[in-house]
XYZ file of C-alpha atoms in Angstrom:
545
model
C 118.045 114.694 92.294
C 119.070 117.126 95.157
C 116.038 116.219 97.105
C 116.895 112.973 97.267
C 119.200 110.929 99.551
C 120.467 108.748 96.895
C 120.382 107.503 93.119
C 122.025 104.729 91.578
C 122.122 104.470 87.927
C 124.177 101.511 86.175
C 124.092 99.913 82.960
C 122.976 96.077 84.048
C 126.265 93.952 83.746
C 123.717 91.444 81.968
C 121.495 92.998 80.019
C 123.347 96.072 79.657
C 119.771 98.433 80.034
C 119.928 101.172 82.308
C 119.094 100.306 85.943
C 117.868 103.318 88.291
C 116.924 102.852 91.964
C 115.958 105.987 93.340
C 115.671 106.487 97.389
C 113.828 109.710 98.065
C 113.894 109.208 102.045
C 114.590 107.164 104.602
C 113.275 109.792 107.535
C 110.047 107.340 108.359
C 111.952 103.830 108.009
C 113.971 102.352 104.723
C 112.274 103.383 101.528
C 109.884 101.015 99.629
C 108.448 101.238 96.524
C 107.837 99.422 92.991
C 110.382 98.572 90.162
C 108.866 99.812 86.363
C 109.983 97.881 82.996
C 108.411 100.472 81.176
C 109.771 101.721 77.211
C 111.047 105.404 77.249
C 111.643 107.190 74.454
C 115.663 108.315 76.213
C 117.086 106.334 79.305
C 116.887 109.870 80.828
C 112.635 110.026 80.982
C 113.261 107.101 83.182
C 115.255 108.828 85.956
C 112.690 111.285 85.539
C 109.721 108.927 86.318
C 112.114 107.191 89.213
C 112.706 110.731 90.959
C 108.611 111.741 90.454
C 107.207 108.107 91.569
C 109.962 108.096 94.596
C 108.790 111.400 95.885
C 105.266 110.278 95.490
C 106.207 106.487 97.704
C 107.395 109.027 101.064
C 104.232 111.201 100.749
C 102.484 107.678 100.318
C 104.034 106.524 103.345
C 103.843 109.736 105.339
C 100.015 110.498 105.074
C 99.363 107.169 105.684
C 101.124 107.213 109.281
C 103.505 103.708 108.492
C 107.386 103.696 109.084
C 108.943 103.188 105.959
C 110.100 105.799 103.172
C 109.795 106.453 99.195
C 111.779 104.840 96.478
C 111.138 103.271 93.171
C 113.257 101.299 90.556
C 113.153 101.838 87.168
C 114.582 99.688 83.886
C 114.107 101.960 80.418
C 113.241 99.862 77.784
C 114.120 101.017 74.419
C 111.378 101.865 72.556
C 109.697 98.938 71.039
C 112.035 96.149 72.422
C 110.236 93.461 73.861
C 111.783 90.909 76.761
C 112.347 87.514 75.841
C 112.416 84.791 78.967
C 115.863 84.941 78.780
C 116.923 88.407 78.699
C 114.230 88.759 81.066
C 115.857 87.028 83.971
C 118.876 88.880 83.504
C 116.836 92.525 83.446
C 116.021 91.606 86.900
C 118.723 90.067 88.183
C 120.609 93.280 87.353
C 118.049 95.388 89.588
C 118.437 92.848 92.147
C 122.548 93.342 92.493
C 121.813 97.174 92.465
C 118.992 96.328 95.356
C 121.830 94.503 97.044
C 124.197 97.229 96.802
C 122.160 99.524 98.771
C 122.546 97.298 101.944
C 118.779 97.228 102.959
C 118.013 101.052 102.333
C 115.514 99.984 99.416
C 113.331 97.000 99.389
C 111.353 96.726 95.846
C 107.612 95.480 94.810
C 105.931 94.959 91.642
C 105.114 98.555 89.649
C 104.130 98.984 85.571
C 105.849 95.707 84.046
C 106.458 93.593 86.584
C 104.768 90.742 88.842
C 104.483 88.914 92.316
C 106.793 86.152 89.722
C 109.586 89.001 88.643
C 110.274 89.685 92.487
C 110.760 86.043 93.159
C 113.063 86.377 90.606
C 114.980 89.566 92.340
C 114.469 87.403 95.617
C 117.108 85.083 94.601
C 119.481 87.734 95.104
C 118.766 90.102 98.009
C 115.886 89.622 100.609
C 114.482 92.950 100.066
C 111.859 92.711 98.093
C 108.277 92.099 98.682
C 104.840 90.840 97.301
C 106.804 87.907 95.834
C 104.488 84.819 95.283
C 102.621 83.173 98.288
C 103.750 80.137 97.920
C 107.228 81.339 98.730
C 105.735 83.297 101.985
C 105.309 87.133 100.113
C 101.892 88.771 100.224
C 101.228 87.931 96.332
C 99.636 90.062 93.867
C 98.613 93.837 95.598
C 96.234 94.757 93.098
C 93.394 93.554 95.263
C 94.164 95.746 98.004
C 95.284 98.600 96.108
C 91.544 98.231 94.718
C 90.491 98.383 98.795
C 91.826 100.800 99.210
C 90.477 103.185 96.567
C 87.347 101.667 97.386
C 88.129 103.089 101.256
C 88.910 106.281 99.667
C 85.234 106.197 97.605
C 83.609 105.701 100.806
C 85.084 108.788 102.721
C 84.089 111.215 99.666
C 80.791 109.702 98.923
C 79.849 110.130 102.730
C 81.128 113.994 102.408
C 79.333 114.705 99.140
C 76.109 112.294 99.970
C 75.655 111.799 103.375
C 76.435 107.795 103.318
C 79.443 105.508 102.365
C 77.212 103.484 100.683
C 78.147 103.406 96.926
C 75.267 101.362 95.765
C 73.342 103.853 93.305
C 76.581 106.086 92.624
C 77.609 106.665 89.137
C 81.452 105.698 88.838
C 83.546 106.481 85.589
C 86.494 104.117 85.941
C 89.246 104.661 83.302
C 91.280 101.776 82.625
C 90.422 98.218 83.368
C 94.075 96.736 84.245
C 94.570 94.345 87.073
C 93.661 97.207 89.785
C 91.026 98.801 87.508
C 89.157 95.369 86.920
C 89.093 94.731 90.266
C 87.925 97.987 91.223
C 85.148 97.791 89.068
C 84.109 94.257 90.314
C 83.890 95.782 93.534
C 81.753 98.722 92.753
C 79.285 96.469 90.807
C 78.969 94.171 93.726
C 78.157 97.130 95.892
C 75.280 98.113 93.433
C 77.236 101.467 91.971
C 75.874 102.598 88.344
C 79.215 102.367 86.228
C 80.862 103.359 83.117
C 84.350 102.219 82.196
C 86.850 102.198 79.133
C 90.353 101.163 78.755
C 92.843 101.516 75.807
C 92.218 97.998 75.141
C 89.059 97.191 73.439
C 88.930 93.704 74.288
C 88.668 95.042 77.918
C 84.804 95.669 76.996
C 84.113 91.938 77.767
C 84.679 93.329 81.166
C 82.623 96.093 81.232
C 79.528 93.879 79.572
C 80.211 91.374 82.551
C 79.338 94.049 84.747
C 76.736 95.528 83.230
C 78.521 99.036 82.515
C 78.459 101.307 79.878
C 81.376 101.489 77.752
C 82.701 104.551 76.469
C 86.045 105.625 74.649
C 88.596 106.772 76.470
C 88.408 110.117 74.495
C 84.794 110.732 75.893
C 84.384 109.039 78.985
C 86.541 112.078 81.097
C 83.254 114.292 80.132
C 80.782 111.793 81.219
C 77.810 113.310 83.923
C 78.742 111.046 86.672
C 78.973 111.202 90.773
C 82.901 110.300 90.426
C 85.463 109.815 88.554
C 87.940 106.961 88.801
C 91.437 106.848 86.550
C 93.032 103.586 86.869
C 95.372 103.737 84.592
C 98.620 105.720 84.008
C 99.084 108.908 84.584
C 98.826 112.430 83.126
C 94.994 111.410 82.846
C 94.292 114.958 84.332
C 95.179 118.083 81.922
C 94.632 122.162 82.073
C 92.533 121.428 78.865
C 90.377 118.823 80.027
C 89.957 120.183 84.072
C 87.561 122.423 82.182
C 85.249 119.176 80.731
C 84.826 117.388 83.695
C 81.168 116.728 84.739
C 81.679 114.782 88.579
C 81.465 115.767 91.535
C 84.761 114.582 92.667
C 87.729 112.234 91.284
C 88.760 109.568 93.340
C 90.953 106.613 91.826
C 94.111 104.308 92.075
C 95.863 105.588 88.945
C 99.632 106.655 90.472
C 100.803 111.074 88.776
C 97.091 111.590 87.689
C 97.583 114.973 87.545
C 99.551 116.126 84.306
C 100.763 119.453 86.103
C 100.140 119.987 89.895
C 98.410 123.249 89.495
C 95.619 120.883 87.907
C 94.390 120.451 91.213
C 94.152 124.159 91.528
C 91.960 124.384 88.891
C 89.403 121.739 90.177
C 89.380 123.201 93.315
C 87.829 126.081 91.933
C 85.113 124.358 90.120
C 84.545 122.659 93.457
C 85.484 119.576 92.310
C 87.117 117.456 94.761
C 90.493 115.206 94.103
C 91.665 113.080 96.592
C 96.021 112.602 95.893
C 97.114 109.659 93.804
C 99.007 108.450 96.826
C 96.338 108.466 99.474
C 93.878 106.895 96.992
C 96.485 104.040 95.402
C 98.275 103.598 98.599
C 96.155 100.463 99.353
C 98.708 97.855 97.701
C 101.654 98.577 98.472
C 100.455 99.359 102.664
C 99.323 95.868 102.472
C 102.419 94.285 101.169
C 105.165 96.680 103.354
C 103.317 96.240 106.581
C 103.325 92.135 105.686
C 106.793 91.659 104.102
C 108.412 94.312 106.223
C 106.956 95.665 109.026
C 105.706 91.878 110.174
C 102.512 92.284 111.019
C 98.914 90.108 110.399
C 97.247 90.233 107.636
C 94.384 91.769 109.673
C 96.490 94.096 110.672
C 97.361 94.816 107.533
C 93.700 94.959 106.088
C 92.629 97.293 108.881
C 95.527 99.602 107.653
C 94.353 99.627 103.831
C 90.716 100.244 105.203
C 91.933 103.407 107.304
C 92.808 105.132 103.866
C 88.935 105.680 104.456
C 90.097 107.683 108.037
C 92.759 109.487 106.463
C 90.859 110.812 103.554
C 88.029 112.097 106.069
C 90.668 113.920 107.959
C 92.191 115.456 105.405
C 88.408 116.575 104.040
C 88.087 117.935 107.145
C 91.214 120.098 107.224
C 91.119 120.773 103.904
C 87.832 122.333 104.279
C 88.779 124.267 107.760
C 91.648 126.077 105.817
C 90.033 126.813 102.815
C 93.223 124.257 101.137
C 92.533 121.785 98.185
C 92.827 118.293 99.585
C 96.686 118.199 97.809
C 97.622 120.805 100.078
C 96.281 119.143 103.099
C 98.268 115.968 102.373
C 101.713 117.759 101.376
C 101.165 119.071 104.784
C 100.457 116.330 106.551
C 103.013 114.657 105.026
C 105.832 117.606 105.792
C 104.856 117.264 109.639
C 105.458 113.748 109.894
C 108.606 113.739 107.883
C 110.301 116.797 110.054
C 109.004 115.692 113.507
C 111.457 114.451 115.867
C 109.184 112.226 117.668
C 110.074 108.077 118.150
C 109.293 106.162 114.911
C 105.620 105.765 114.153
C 105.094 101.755 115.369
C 106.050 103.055 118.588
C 102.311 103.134 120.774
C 103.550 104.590 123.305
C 106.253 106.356 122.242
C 106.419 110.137 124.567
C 102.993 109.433 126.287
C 101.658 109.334 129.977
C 98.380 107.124 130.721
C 96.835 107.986 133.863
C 93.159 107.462 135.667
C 90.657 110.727 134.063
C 89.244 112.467 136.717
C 86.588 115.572 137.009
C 89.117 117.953 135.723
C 89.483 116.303 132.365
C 85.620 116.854 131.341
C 86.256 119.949 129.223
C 89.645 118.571 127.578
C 87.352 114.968 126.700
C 84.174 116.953 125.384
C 86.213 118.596 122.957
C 88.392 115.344 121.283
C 84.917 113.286 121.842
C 83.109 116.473 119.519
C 85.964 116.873 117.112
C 86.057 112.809 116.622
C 82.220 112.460 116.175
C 82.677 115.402 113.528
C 84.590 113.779 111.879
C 83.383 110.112 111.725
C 79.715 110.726 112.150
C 78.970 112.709 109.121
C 75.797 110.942 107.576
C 74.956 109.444 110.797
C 74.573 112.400 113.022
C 72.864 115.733 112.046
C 75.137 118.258 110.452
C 73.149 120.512 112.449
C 74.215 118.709 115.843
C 77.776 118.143 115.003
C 78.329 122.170 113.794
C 76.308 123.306 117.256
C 75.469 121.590 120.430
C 77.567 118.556 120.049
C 80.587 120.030 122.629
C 77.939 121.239 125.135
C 76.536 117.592 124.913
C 79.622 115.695 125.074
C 80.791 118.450 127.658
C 77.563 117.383 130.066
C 78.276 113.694 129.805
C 81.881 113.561 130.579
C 81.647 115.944 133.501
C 78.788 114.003 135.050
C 80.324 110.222 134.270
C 83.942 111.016 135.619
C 82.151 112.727 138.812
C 80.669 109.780 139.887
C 82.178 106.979 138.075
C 80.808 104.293 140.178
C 81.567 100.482 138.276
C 83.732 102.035 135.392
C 87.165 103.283 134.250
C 88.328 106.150 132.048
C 91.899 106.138 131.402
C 93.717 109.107 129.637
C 96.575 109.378 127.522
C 98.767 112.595 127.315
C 101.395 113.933 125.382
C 103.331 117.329 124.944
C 100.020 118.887 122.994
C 97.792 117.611 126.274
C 95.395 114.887 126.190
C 95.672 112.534 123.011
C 93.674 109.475 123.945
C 91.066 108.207 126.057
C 89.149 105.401 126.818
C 85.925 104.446 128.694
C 85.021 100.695 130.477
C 81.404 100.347 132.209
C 82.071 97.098 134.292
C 79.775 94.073 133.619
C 76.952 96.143 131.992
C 75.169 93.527 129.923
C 74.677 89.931 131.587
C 75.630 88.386 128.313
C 78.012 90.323 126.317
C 80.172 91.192 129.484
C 81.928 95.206 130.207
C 80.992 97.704 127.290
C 83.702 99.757 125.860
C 81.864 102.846 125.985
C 83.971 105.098 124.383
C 87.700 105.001 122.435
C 88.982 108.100 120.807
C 92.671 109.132 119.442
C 93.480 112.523 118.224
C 93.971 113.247 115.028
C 97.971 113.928 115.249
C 98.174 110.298 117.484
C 95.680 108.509 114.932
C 97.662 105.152 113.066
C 100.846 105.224 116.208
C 98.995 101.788 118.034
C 97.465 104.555 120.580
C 94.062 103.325 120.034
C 95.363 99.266 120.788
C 97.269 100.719 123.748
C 94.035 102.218 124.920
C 91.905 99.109 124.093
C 94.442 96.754 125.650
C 94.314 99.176 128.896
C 90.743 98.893 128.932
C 90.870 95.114 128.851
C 93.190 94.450 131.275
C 90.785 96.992 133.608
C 88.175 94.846 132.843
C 90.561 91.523 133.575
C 91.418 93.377 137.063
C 88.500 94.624 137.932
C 84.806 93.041 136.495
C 83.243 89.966 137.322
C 82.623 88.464 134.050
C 85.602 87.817 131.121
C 83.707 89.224 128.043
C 84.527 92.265 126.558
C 82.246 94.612 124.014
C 81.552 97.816 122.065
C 79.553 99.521 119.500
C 80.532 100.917 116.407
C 79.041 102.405 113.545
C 77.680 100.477 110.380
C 79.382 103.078 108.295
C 82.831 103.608 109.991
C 84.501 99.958 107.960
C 87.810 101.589 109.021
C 87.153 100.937 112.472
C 85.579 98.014 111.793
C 88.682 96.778 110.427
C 90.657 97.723 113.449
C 88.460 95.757 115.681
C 88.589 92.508 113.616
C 92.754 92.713 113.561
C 92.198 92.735 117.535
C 90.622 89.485 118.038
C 87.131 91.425 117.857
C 83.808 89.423 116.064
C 80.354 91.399 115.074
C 77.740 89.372 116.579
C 74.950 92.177 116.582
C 73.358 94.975 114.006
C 71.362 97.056 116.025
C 70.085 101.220 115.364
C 71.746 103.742 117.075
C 70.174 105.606 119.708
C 69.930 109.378 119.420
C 72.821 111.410 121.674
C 70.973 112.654 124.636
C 67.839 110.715 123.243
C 67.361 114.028 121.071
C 65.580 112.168 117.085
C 66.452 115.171 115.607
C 70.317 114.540 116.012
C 70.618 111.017 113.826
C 70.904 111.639 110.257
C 68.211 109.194 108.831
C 68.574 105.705 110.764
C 71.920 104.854 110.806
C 72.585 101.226 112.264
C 75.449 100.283 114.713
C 77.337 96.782 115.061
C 78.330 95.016 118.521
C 81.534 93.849 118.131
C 82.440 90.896 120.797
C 85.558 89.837 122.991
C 84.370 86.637 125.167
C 88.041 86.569 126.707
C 89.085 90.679 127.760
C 92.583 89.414 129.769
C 93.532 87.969 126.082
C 93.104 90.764 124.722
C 94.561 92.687 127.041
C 97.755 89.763 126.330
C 97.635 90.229 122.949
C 97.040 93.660 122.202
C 101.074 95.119 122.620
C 100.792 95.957 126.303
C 103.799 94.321 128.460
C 102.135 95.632 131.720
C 98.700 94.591 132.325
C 98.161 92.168 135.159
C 95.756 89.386 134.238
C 95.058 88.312 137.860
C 91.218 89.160 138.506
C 90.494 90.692 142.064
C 88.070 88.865 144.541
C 84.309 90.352 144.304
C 82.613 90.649 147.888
């Protein structure tokens, strides 16, 4: 309990069952997290769970960049006692005046036990709660998204292990077929992925012969010869004993303290086994409801935030595999920077930075974050072989010759303390339909998920507002990058276009297969430029000669 800021444990006035909020942190932004009705053998395994899964919410929150920080409630149920309507009402109307108590430090969700319809419930009480019921303006059930997002976190580790996000033709064991682990499965049959499921509940096979998957017990089906491995249910799924029986490639799945003991992840490391964290992998839900509820944003805003759990999990691939590190390592760290940096609060965009006009001088510094992006986005698209050699030299050759002569386009950089962070790239009216092309937008990594890249974008529309003849606004992106995608489409952005990408340099031998791009579409670029948090853009276009 020392590493937390604060518990509160009272016996409910009503219902006179142990009620434990536990805030881990409020470093980020006030701590979020889920309230458990779940039956405990002492009152005491509870606190234990509340002080694990609160830990668990701030890493959650951390790695995935958003300003809020861990905490979880917890009611112990005796064992075998079961809730009547009643007694029900006054479980959670208990948590609700221990909620209240904390004076907005801890806002609560569903978890193990409860629904969208408990935390309307608690919402009678205190405001701070979320995913209550849509019909009373919450976000509703997160199971959907918390499915997303483990579908996000697929993608990234099937594109590492395979070359493609696809996950049509991948072999999927998903354990436990709940609300999240149903709807996980739905989505991996629709994408044409080979599966095998079980759950605790036998009746849950109707599910699994709806989709067509094989059924196994859930004694066997952690030893099944599959691609990946997908726990959905609760945790502990992930033993010393059975480490040693796995046959996947790499385990990837929703299910919240997977791992019984945390050198578990140790020991699949060294059978080369990857395992992406519980709380990158689950964090889907509960980043839709927070950045809804409490942080106020759209709801594609919020979808292009579940789908960047795809981003993050590539990144931390990436540094995992630079410093030799299982990917648990990579997140704790990632996690510990964000927590002890002293930097403005993560919404901020432009929190520290300096956006200027690129000039010659900035080549070298834009080859390398252009390289180090397409390294770690491309994969599957581009040749391994390109990205590991010439790519640097190649981006190195286009950047100094574009910002030597940059005749009807803009760069702008952004800066920070570490150098430059940002940049973006506008070629005026270059397509008589589609308008300016966005030619290039990259963050890097350490500015990725602050609203750098919709500072840059908005800068780059409000060039083209200023500065081109025509209003419409467009880019390219990759079929396979859905995160970005997802970012575009929360910006006002529509795909009107699948074309195939053209080689870098117009070298074949650098594309990976033939990987297809989309053109996504802006007919209005000073609306965006409105619209996309910048304050400072003037809309006024310039006279043309």
């Amino acid at each position: 309990m020392l590493d937390h800021e604060q518990v509160a444990i009272h016996t409910g006035r009503r219902s006179r069952l142990p009620v434990i909020v536990a805030v881990h942190s409020t470093a980020l932004g006030p701590a979020a997290g889920g309230l458990r009705l779940w039956h405990y053998p002492d009152w005491r395994d509870g606190l234990t769970d509340a002080l694990r899964l609160s830990a668990a919410m701030t890493s959650k929150f951390a790695v995935a960049g958003l300003p809020s920080g861990g905490g979880k409630a917890v009611v112990a149920l005796p064992e075998g006692m079961e809730l009547d309507a009643d007694r029900r009402r006054d479980v959670l109307r208990d948590v609700a005046d221990v909620i209240a108590s904390l004076s907005g430090a801890y806002v609560t969700g569903p978890d193990v036990g409860t629904s969208p319809a408990d935390m309307a419930v608690v919402g009678e009480t205190t405001p701070h709660v979320f995913c209550k019921p849509a019909h009373l303006g919450g976000s509703g059930d997160s199971s959907p998204h918390t499915a997303l997002g483990a579908i996000a976190a697929l993608r990234a580790v099937s594109r590492r292990l395979y070359g493609t996000s696809r996950l049509g033709g991948r072999s999927i064991a998903v354990v436990g077929l709940g609300r999240v682990g149903a709807g996980l499965a739905r989505l991996l049959a629709a994408e044409g992925a080979v599966l095998t499921v079980t759950d605790i509940d036998p009746d849950k096979q109707k599910i699994g012969d709806e989709l067509g998957a094989v059924w196994r017990s859930p004694g066997e089906i952690l030893a099944a010869d599959v691609d990946i491995l997908a726990p959905a249910a609760l945790g502990s799924v992930l033993t010393r004993r059975n480490a040693a029986d796995l046959r996947c490639r790499a385990v990837v799945g929703p299910a919240n303290n997977q791992l019984a003991m945390p050198d578990v992840a140790d020991l699949l490391h060294q059978r080369d086994i990857i395992w992406v964290p519980d709380y990158v992998a689950s964090a889907g839900g509960v980043i839709n409801a927070v950045s809804i509820e409490v942080h106020r944003v759209s709801a594609d805003e919020a979808r292009a935030r579940v789908s960047a759990i795809e981003d993050t999990v590539d990144d931390l691939l990436d540094t995992a595999r630079r410093h030799g590190q299982t990917l648990a390592q990579a997140a704790s760290d990632l996690a510990r920077r964000r927590l002890s940096a002293t930097c403005e609060p993560t919404g901020s965009p432009t929190a520290s930075l300096r956006f200027r006009a690129a000039g010659p001088d900035d080549a070298e510094s834009m080859a390398l974050l252009h390289a180090d992006s397409w390294r770690r986005h491309y994969r599957g698209a581009y040749s391994d072989a390109f990205l590991d050699g010439d790519v640097v030299a190649d981006r190195r050759s286009v950047w100094s010759s574009r910002l030597s002569a940059p005749g009807g386009s803009a760069t702008v950089a952004a800066e920070d303390d570490t150098g430059l962070c940002g940049f973006v790239h506008v070629v005026f009216d270059e397509d008589g339909r589609w308008g300016s092309l966005v030619d290039n937008l990259h963050v890097a990594q350490h500015r990725r998920r602050t609203g750098l890249g919709t500072a840059l974008l908005s800068r780059a529309a409000g060039a083209v507002a200023e500065r081109a003849r025509g209003d419409a606004l467009y880019l390219w992106v990759l079929e396979q990058n859905t995160a970005a995608q997802e970012f575009y489409r929360a910006r006002g952005g529509t795909c009107v276009e699948k074309a195939p990408v053209s080689p870098p340099g117009g070298v074949t031998s650098r594309l990976a297969g033939s990987p297809a791009k989309l053109r996504f579409s802006w007919p209005d670029a000073s609306l965006l430029a409105r619209t996309s948090g910048r304050q400072d853009v003037r809309t006024t276009r310039r006279s043309t000669p």
